XYZ file of C-alpha atoms in Angstrom:
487
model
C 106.763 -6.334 -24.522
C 103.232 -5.380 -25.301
C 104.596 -1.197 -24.403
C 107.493 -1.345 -26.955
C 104.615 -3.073 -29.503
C 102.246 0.083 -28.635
C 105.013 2.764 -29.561
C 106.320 0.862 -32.526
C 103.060 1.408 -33.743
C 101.818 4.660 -32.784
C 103.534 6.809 -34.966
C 100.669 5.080 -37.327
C 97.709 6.007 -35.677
C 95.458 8.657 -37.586
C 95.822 12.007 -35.721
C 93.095 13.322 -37.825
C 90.756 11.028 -35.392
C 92.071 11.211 -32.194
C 88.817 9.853 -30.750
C 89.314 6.333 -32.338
C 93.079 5.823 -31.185
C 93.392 3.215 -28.941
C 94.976 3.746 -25.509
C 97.889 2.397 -23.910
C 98.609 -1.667 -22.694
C 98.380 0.018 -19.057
C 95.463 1.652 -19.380
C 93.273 -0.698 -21.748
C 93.227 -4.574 -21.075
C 91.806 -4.779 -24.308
C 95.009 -3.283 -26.410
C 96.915 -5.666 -23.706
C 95.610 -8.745 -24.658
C 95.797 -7.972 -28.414
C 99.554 -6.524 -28.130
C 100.426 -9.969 -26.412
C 98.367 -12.041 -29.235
C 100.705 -10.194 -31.718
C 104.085 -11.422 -29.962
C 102.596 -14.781 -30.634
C 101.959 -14.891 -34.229
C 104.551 -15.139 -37.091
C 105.506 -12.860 -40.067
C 103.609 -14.618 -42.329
C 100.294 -14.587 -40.676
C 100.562 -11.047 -39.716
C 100.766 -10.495 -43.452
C 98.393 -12.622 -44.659
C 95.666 -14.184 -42.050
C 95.521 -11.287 -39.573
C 93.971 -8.440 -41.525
C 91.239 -10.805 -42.676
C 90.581 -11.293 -38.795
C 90.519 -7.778 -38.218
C 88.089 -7.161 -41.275
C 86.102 -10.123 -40.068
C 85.971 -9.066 -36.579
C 85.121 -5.044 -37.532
C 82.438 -6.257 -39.865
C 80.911 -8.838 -37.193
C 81.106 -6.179 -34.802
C 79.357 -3.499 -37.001
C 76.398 -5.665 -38.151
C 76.383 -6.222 -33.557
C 76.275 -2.590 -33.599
C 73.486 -1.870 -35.751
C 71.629 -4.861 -34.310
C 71.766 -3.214 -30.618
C 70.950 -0.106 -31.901
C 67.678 -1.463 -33.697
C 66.505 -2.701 -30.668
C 67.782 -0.267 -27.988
C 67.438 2.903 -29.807
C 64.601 4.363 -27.894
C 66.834 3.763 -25.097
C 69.134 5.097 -25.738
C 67.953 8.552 -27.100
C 65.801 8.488 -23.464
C 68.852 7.727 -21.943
C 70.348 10.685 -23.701
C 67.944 13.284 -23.180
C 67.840 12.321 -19.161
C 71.611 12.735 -19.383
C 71.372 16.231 -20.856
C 68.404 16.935 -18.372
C 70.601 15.512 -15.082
C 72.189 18.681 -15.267
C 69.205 20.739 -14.102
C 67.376 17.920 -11.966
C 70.009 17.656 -9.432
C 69.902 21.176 -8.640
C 65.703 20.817 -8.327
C 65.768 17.739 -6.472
C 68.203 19.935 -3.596
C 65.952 22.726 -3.650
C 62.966 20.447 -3.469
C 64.639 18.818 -0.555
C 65.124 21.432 1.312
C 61.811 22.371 0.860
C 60.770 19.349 1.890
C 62.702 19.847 5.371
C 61.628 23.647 5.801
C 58.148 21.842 6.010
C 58.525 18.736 8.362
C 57.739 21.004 11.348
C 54.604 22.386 10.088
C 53.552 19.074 8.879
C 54.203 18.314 12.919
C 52.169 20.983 14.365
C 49.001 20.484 11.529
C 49.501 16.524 12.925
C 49.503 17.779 16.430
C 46.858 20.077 16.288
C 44.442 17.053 14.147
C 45.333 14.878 16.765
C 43.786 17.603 19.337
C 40.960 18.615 17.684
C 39.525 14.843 17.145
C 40.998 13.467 20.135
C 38.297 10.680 21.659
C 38.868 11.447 25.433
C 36.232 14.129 25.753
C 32.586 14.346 23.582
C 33.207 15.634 20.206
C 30.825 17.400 17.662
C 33.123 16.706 14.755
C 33.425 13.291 15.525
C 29.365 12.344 16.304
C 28.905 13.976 13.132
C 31.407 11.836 11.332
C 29.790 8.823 12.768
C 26.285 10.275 11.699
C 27.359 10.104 8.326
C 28.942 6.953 8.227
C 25.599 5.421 9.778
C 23.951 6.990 7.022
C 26.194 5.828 4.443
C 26.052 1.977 5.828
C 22.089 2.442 6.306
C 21.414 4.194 2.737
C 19.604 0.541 1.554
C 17.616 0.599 4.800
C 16.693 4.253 4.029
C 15.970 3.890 0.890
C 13.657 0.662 1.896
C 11.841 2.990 3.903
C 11.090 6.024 1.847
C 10.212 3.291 -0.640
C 7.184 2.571 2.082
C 4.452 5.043 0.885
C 4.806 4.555 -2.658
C 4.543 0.347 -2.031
C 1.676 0.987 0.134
C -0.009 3.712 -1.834
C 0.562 1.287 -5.133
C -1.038 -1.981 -2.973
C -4.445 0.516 -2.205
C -4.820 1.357 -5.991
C -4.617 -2.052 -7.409
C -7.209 -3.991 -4.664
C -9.189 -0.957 -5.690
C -8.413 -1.601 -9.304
C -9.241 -5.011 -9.171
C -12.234 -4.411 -6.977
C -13.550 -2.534 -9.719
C -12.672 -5.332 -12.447
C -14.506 -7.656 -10.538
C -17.806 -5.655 -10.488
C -17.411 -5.023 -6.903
C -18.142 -8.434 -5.507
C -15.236 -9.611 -5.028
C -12.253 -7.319 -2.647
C -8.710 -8.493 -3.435
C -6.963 -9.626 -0.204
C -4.002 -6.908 -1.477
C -5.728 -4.677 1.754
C -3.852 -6.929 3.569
C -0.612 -6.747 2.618
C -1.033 -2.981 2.428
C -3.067 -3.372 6.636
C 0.476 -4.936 7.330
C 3.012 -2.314 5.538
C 0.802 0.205 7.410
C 1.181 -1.480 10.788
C 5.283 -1.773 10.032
C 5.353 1.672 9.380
C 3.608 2.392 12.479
C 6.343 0.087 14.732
C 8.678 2.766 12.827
C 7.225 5.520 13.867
C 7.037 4.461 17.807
C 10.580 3.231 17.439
C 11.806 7.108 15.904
C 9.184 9.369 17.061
C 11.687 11.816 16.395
C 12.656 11.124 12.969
C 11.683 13.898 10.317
C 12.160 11.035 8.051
C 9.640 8.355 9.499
C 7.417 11.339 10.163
C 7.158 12.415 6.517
C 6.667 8.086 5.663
C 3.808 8.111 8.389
C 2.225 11.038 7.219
C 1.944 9.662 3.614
C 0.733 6.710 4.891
C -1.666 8.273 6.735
C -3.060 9.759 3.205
C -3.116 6.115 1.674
C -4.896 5.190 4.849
C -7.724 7.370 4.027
C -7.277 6.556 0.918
C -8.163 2.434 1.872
C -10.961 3.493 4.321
C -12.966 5.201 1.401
C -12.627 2.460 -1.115
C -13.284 0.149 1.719
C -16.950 2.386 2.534
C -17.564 2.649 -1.144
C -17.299 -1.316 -0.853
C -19.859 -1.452 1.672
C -22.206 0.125 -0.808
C -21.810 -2.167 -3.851
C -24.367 -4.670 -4.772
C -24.739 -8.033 -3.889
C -22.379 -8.068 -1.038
C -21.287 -11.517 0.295
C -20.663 -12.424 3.735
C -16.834 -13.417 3.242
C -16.306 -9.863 1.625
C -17.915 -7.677 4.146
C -16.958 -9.693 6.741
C -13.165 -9.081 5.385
C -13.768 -5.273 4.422
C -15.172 -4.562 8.472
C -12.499 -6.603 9.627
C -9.956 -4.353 7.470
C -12.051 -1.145 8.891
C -11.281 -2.548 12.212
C -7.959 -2.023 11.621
C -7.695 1.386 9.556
C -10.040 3.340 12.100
C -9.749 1.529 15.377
C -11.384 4.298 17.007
C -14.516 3.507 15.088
C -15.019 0.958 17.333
C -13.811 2.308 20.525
C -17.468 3.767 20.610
C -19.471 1.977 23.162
C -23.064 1.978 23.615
C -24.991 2.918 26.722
C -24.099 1.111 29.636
C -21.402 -1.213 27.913
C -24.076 -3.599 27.057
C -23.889 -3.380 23.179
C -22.639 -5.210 20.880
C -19.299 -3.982 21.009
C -19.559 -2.904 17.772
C -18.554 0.652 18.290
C -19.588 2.828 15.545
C -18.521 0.465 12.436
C -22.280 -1.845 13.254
C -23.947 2.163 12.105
C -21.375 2.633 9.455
C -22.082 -0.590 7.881
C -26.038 0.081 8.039
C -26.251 3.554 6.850
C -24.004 1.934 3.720
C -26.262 -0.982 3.096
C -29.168 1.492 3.526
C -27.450 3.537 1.073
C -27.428 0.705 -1.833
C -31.135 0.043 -1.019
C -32.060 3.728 -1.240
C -29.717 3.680 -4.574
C -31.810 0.987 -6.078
C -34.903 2.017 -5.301
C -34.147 4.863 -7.285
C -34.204 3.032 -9.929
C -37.953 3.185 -9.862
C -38.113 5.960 -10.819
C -39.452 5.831 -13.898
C -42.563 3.977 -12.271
C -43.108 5.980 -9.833
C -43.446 9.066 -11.649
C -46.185 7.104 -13.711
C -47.878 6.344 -10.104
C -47.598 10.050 -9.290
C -49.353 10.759 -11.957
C -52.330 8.232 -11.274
C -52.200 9.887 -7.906
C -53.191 13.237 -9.282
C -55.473 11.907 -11.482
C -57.173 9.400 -8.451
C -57.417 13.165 -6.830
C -58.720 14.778 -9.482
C -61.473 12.347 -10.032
C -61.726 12.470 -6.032
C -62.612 16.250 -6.477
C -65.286 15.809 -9.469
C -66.599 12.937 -7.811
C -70.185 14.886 -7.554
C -69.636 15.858 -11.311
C -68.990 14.107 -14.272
C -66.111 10.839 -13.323
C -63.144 11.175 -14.988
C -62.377 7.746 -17.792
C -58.355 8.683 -17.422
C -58.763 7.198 -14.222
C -56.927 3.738 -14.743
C -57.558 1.866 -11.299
C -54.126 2.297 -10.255
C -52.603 -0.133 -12.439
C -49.027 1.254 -12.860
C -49.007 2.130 -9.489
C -49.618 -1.926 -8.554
C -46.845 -2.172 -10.658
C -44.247 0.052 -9.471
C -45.451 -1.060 -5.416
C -44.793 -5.173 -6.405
C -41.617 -4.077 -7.856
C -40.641 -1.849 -4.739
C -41.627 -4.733 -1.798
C -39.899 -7.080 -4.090
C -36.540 -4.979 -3.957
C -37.250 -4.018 -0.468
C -37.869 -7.644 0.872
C -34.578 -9.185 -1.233
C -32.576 -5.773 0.181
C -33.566 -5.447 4.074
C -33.116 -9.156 4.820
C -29.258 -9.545 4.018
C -28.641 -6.281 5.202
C -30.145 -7.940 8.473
C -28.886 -10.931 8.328
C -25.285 -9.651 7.500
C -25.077 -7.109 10.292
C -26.167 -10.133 12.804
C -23.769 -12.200 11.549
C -20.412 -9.565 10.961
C -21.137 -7.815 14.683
C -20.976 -10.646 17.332
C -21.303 -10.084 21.282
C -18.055 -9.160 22.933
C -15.873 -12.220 23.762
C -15.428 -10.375 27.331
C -19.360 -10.372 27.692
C -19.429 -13.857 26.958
C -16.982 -14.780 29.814
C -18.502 -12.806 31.876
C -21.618 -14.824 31.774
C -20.015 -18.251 32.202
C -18.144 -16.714 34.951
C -21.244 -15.484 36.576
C -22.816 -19.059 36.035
C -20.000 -20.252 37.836
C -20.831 -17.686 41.327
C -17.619 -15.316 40.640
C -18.728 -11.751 41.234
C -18.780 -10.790 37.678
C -19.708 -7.352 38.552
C -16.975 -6.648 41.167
C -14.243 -8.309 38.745
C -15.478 -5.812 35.893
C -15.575 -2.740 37.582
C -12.136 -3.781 38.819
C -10.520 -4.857 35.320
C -12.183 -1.834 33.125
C -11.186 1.151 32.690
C -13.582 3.514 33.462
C -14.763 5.507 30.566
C -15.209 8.716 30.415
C -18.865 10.201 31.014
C -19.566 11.015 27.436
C -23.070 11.376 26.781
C -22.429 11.540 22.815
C -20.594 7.784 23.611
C -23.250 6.480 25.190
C -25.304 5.697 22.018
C -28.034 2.766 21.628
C -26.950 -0.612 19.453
C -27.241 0.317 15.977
C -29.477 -2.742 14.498
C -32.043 -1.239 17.528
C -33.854 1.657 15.696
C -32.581 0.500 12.300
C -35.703 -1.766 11.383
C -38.162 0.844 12.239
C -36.156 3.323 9.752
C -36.590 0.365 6.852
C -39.697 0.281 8.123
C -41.059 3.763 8.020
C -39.740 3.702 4.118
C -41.795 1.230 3.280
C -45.056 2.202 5.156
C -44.438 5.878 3.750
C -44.656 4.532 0.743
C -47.611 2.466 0.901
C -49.584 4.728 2.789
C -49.077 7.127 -0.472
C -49.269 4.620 -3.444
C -51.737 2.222 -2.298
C -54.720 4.437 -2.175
C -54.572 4.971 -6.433
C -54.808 0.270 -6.092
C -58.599 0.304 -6.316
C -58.930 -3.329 -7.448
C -59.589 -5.899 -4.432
C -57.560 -8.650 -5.856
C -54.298 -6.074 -6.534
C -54.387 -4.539 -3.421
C -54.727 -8.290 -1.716
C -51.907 -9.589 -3.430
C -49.796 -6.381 -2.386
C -50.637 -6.853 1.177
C -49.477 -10.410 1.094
C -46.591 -9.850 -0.387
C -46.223 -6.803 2.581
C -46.564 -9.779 4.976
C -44.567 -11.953 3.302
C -41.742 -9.312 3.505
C -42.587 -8.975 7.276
C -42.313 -12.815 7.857
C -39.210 -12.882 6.001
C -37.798 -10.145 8.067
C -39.545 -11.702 11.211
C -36.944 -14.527 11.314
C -34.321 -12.535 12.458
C -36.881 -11.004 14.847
C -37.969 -7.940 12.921
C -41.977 -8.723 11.882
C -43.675 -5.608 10.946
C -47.425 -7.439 10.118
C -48.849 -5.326 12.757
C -47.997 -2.296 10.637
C -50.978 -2.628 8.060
C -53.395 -1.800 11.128
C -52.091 1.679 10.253
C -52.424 1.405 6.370
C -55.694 2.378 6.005
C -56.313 6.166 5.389
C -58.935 8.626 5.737
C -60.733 7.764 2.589
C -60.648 4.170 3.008
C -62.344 4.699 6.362
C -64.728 6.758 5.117
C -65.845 4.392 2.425
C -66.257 1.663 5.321
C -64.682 -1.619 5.506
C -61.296 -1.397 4.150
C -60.751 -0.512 7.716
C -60.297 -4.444 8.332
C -58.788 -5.254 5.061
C -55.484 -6.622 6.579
C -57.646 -8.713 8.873
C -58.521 -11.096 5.596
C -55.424 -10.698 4.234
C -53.964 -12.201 7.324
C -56.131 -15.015 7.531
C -55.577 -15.861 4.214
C -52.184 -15.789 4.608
C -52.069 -17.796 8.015
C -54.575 -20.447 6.145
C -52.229 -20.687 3.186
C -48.993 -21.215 6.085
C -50.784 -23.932 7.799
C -51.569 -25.685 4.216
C -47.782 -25.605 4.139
C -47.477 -27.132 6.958
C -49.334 -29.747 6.854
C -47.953 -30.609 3.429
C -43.955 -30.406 4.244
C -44.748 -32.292 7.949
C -42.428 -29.586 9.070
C -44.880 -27.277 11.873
C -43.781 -27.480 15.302
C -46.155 -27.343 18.269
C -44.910 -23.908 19.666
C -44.896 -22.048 16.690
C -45.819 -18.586 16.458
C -49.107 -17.590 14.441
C -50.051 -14.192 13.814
C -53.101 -13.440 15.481
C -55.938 -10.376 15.173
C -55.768 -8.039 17.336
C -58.695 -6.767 19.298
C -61.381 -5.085 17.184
């Protein structure tokens, strides 16, 4: 039915537009179904109902179109222009195919070949270097802790100097520490890698900031007004920065065990007290020039005297001021030297071993290394010679100054105070009294008497102790007094 409907009408199909005419019931479900809705309707509605429906259904379908092409047009023109470019791309993709099988067997041998060249059953070069550089590439924080290791330490010197220096020098921050300890870590590097150009160049810089620490730490030593705490903390820190300082031992092994650090620390302290005396200066050029005048008037004493001559009373003034300095000066520097360098801890066991009968000697020699026969090692205990060399500054200067004193009473009261100074250093077993038997000079013997001037002053002095004794209740039976000696 619906094939006799499809020719009945065909002779009224457009064949202007051949691309809009509809094909046949057989090939076309869609002309099908409509052919067989036609059979069902009547005459009237296909004149009067149907070609609304038609319109209807056109126009619904044309606003569809446009909708779908709203949307969808970018699709479609992409669709369009891949359509008009499929005609070239197969052709590419074969020859790229090919290509890609021409190379499958080079890509075999290249595989074949890698697989040879990094193979892990014999030693490799390529491959310990690969792992070299992935070490260093999981270590690079570790590295770069470490070359920050000179700059920390370097910066840790500088500001316990720096703040060494704020506090007027009497007070040494305890930053020396923390850079002693970055020091010693670097150190523990360097015997862990002491093949690493790396911890070489770190030890080597630390090595500067080393020296750095040991000449802040001497210039420390020289300050004013040390304290025990701080130079017991800056020798302690020495110990550590030069240890072979104090692998210098004195003659015998018998010393102190102080190495060379016990004359380091004197020579410093001597240092400040030859800086401050110094600062004399002014007075004793004044004194030098009663001393010229004293020997002027010495030469014209047959003519007419000289009235310049003052008695010596700026050079009373400059001596009172120099034992006063030297007597406030030589007993810390005493005191703290006894107190910093203590026996050897292996000295005292060997004495409480020897009080309990063990063979001290026999265990030493047997413990010990023996030291090498070194005669510039074998050096007296510092604090030995060092009192005479305080002492010898002081007498040299008396035996220059005093002469220009002419007054009884000034030159009295500058020989007590000269005793005073010797009893003060006498506690810690350093009494120079019996130096002023050497004070008297040439002149003074000449004029007769002075010769024995000490010998009052020391009685004097003794009869003024023994008031004081009797007073505080505090004189012992055994105590020393300072006798005469023979005439």
């Amino acid at each position: 039915m619906t094939d006799y409907l499809y020719d009945l009408l065909a002779p009224h199909f457009s064949p202007a537009n051949a691309a809009s005419t509809p094909l046949g019931p057989d090939n076309d479900m869609t002309t099908a179904q409509y052919l067989n809705r036609l059979s069902t309707l009547s005459l009237d509605a296909l004149e009067t109902t149907e070609p609304q429906s038609l319109a209807q259904s056109s126009h619904s379908t044309l606003l569809s179109l446009q909708a779908l092409s709203n949307r969808s047009h970018k699709a479609f023109i992409t669709s369009a222009d891949n359509l008009s470019q499929l005609r070239t791309s197969i052709p590419q993709l074969t020859r790229n195919t090919q290509n890609l099988r021409d190379a499958i067997p080079k890509l075999d041998e290249e595989a074949v070949r890698f697989s040879t060249k990094y193979s892990r059953a014999a030693e490799n070069p390529s491959l310990e270097r690969r792992k070299k550089v992935m070490q260093l590439a999981r270590n690079v924080d570790r590295l770069s802790d470490i070359l920050e290791l000179p700059s920390l330490l370097s910066t840790a010197v500088s500001s316990a100097a720096a703040s060494s220096v704020a506090a007027g020098g009497t007070s040494f921050s305890t930053t020396y520490s923390s850079a002693l300890d970055l020091y010693a870590h670097i150190k523990r590097l360097q015997t862990l890698y002491p093949d690493s150009p790396l911890v070489k160049d770190v030890a080597s810089q630390a090595e500067d900031a080393m020296k750095e620490m040991t000449t802040n730490l001497v210039a420390g030593l020289r300050t004013q007004n040390l304290r025990l705490a701080a130079a017991m903390r800056m020798v302690g820190w020495l110990r550590r920065v030069a240890p072979e300082l104090e692998g210098l031992h004195s003659d015998g092994g018998t010393g102190t065990g102080e190495g060379a650090l016990g004359a380091l620390f004197l020579v410093c302290r001597l240092a400040n007290l030859v800086s401050t005396l110094e600062a004399l200066d002014p007075l004793r050029e004044l004194a030098d020039q009663e001393t010229q005048r004293r020997t002027r008037n010495t030469d014209q004493k047959e003519g007419t005297p000289n009235s310049s001559w003052s008695h010596g009373h700026q050079t009373e003034k400059f001596l009172k001021r120099y034992i006063e300095i030297f007597r406030e000066q030589s007993f810390p520097i005493v005191s703290l030297y006894k107190n910093i360098f203590t026996p050897d801890q292996a000295e005292s066991e060997s004495v409480i071993a020897g009080l309990r009968g063990i063979d001290v000697r026999v265990k030493t020699s047997s413990s010990q290394p023996t030291r090498m026969d070194d005669p510039l090692q074998c050096l007296p205990a510092a604090l030995a010679t060092f009192p005479m060399h305080l002492v010898q500054l002081l007498t040299d200067t008396l035996r220059t100054y005093l002469p220009n004193v002419q007054d009884k009473s000034s030159r009295e009261s500058l020989l007590t105070q000269v005793l005073y100074c010797a009893a003060s250093l006498g506690r810690l077993g350093g009494d120079f009294s019996m130096i002023l038997t050497e004070m008297s000079t040439a002149e003074d013997e000449h004029e007769g008497g002075a010769a024995y001037e000490w010998e009052e002053v020391t009685r004097k002095h003794r009869a003024l102790a023994g008031r004081l004794e009797q007073l505080t209740g505090t004189a012992s039976k055994g105590a020393t007094r300072v006798t005469s000696p023979p005439h």
